[in-house]
Short mmCIF file of C-alpha atoms in Angstrom, two decimals:
data_model
loop_
_atom_site.label_atom_id
_atom_site.label_comp_id
_atom_site.label_asym_id
_atom_site.label_seq_id
_atom_site.Cartn_x
_atom_site.Cartn_y
_atom_site.Cartn_z
CA MET A 284 15.74 -22.45 10.96
CA ASP A 285 12.41 -23.35 13.07
CA ALA A 286 11.90 -19.53 13.85
CA GLU A 287 12.27 -18.43 10.29
CA ILE A 288 9.46 -21.04 9.64
CA TYR A 289 7.27 -20.06 12.23
CA GLY A 290 7.98 -16.85 11.02
CA ARG A 291 6.85 -17.08 7.62
CA ALA A 292 3.78 -18.73 9.05
CA TRP A 293 2.52 -16.48 11.38
CA PHE A 294 3.43 -13.77 8.41
CA LYS A 295 0.92 -15.94 5.83
CA LYS A 296 -1.67 -16.19 8.51
CA VAL A 297 -1.84 -12.09 9.67
CA PHE A 298 -1.74 -11.80 5.70
CA ASP A 299 -4.53 -14.51 5.28
CA GLU A 300 -6.61 -12.52 7.74
CA ASN A 301 -6.21 -8.77 7.08
CA TYR A 302 -5.30 -8.73 3.71
CA GLN A 303 -8.76 -7.88 2.37
CA TYR A 304 -9.96 -5.44 5.85
CA VAL A 305 -6.26 -3.69 4.91
CA LEU A 306 -7.47 -3.44 1.16
CA ASN A 307 -10.91 -2.20 1.78
CA TYR A 308 -9.62 0.35 4.12
CA LEU A 309 -7.03 1.92 1.75
CA TYR A 310 -9.81 1.83 -0.84
CA TYR A 311 -12.57 3.64 0.62
CA LEU A 312 -9.13 5.95 2.11
CA SER A 313 -8.33 6.68 -1.91
CA GLY A 314 -11.09 5.53 -3.93
CA ASP A 315 -8.32 3.69 -6.43
CA ILE A 316 -8.52 -0.12 -6.26
CA ALA A 317 -4.97 0.35 -8.16
CA LEU A 318 -3.10 2.35 -5.72
CA SER A 319 -5.22 0.19 -2.70
CA GLU A 320 -3.27 -2.56 -3.58
CA ASP A 321 0.36 -1.40 -4.41
CA MET A 322 -0.42 0.60 -0.75
CA VAL A 323 -1.71 -2.67 1.23
CA GLN A 324 1.47 -4.79 -0.57
CA ASP A 325 3.60 -1.94 0.94
CA ALA A 326 1.82 -2.40 3.59
CA PHE A 327 2.84 -5.65 4.48
CA LEU A 328 6.06 -5.50 3.77
CA GLN A 329 6.64 -2.80 6.84
CA LEU A 330 5.00 -5.56 8.36
CA TRP A 331 7.19 -8.49 7.64
CA ASP A 332 10.46 -5.73 8.67
CA LYS A 333 8.80 -5.29 11.78
CA ARG A 334 7.30 -8.91 12.17
CA ASN A 335 9.87 -9.67 15.01
CA SER A 336 8.50 -6.39 17.25
CA VAL A 337 4.36 -6.64 16.44
CA ARG A 338 2.52 -8.03 18.54
CA ASP A 339 -0.36 -10.59 17.62
CA GLU A 340 -2.83 -8.60 20.51
CA THR A 341 -1.97 -5.28 18.02
CA VAL A 342 -1.41 -6.68 14.58
CA ARG A 343 -4.28 -5.33 12.70
CA GLN A 344 -4.38 -1.69 14.95
CA TYR A 345 -0.63 -1.75 13.33
CA LEU A 346 -1.48 -3.04 10.41
CA PHE A 347 -4.46 -0.39 9.84
CA THR A 348 -1.64 2.48 11.07
CA ILE A 349 1.24 1.39 8.08
CA ALA A 350 -1.58 1.34 5.78
CA ARG A 351 -3.34 5.03 6.62
CA ASN A 352 0.49 6.77 6.85
CA CYS A 353 1.06 5.07 3.21
CA TYR A 354 -2.50 6.56 2.20
CA LEU A 355 -0.65 9.95 3.74
CA LYS A 356 2.98 9.14 2.16
CA ASN A 357 0.76 9.04 -1.30
CA ILE A 358 -1.26 12.02 -0.55
CA ARG A 359 1.56 14.15 0.28
CA ARG A 360 3.35 13.05 -2.87
CA GLN A 361 0.53 14.30 -4.96
CA ASN A 362 0.85 17.34 -3.64
CA TYR A 363 4.47 18.24 -4.40
CA ASP A 364 4.22 16.91 -7.32
CA LEU A 365 1.15 19.38 -8.73
CA LYS A 366 2.74 21.74 -6.88
CA PHE A 367 5.93 21.32 -8.46
CA ARG A 368 3.99 20.63 -12.15
CA SER A 369 2.58 24.12 -11.52
CA GLU A 370 5.63 25.84 -10.66
CA ALA A 371 7.42 24.44 -13.49
CA LEU A 372 4.41 25.04 -15.66
CA LYS A 373 3.98 29.37 -14.72
CA ASP A 374 8.10 28.98 -15.28
CA VAL A 375 7.96 27.44 -18.90
CA GLU A 376 4.86 30.25 -19.64
CA ASN A 377 6.54 33.31 -18.04
CA GLU A 378 9.36 32.78 -20.90
#
C-alpha cells in the first residue's frame, strides 16, 4: 500500500513539474494544440506504465523521448491514412 501511495505521489509530482514542458514541445512539433494535448496524455500514460523502471534523474528526458515517439507515430499514421485514401480514390476513379 505504501508503495502505491508513493507511486501516485511521485507521478503527481512528475506530472505537475513536466506537463507544460511536454505540451509545449508537442505543440512546437505538431502546431495543433488539441493533438498535442492528446499526445501528452498518451506520453504520461506510458510513463505511468513504466513508472517502476524510470529513474528520477532521467524522467524528463524519458518523457520527451516518449512524446517525440508519440508524435512520430502520429505522423506515420497520418501518412498511411493519406496513402490509403489516395489509393482508394484512384480505385474509385478507375471504376
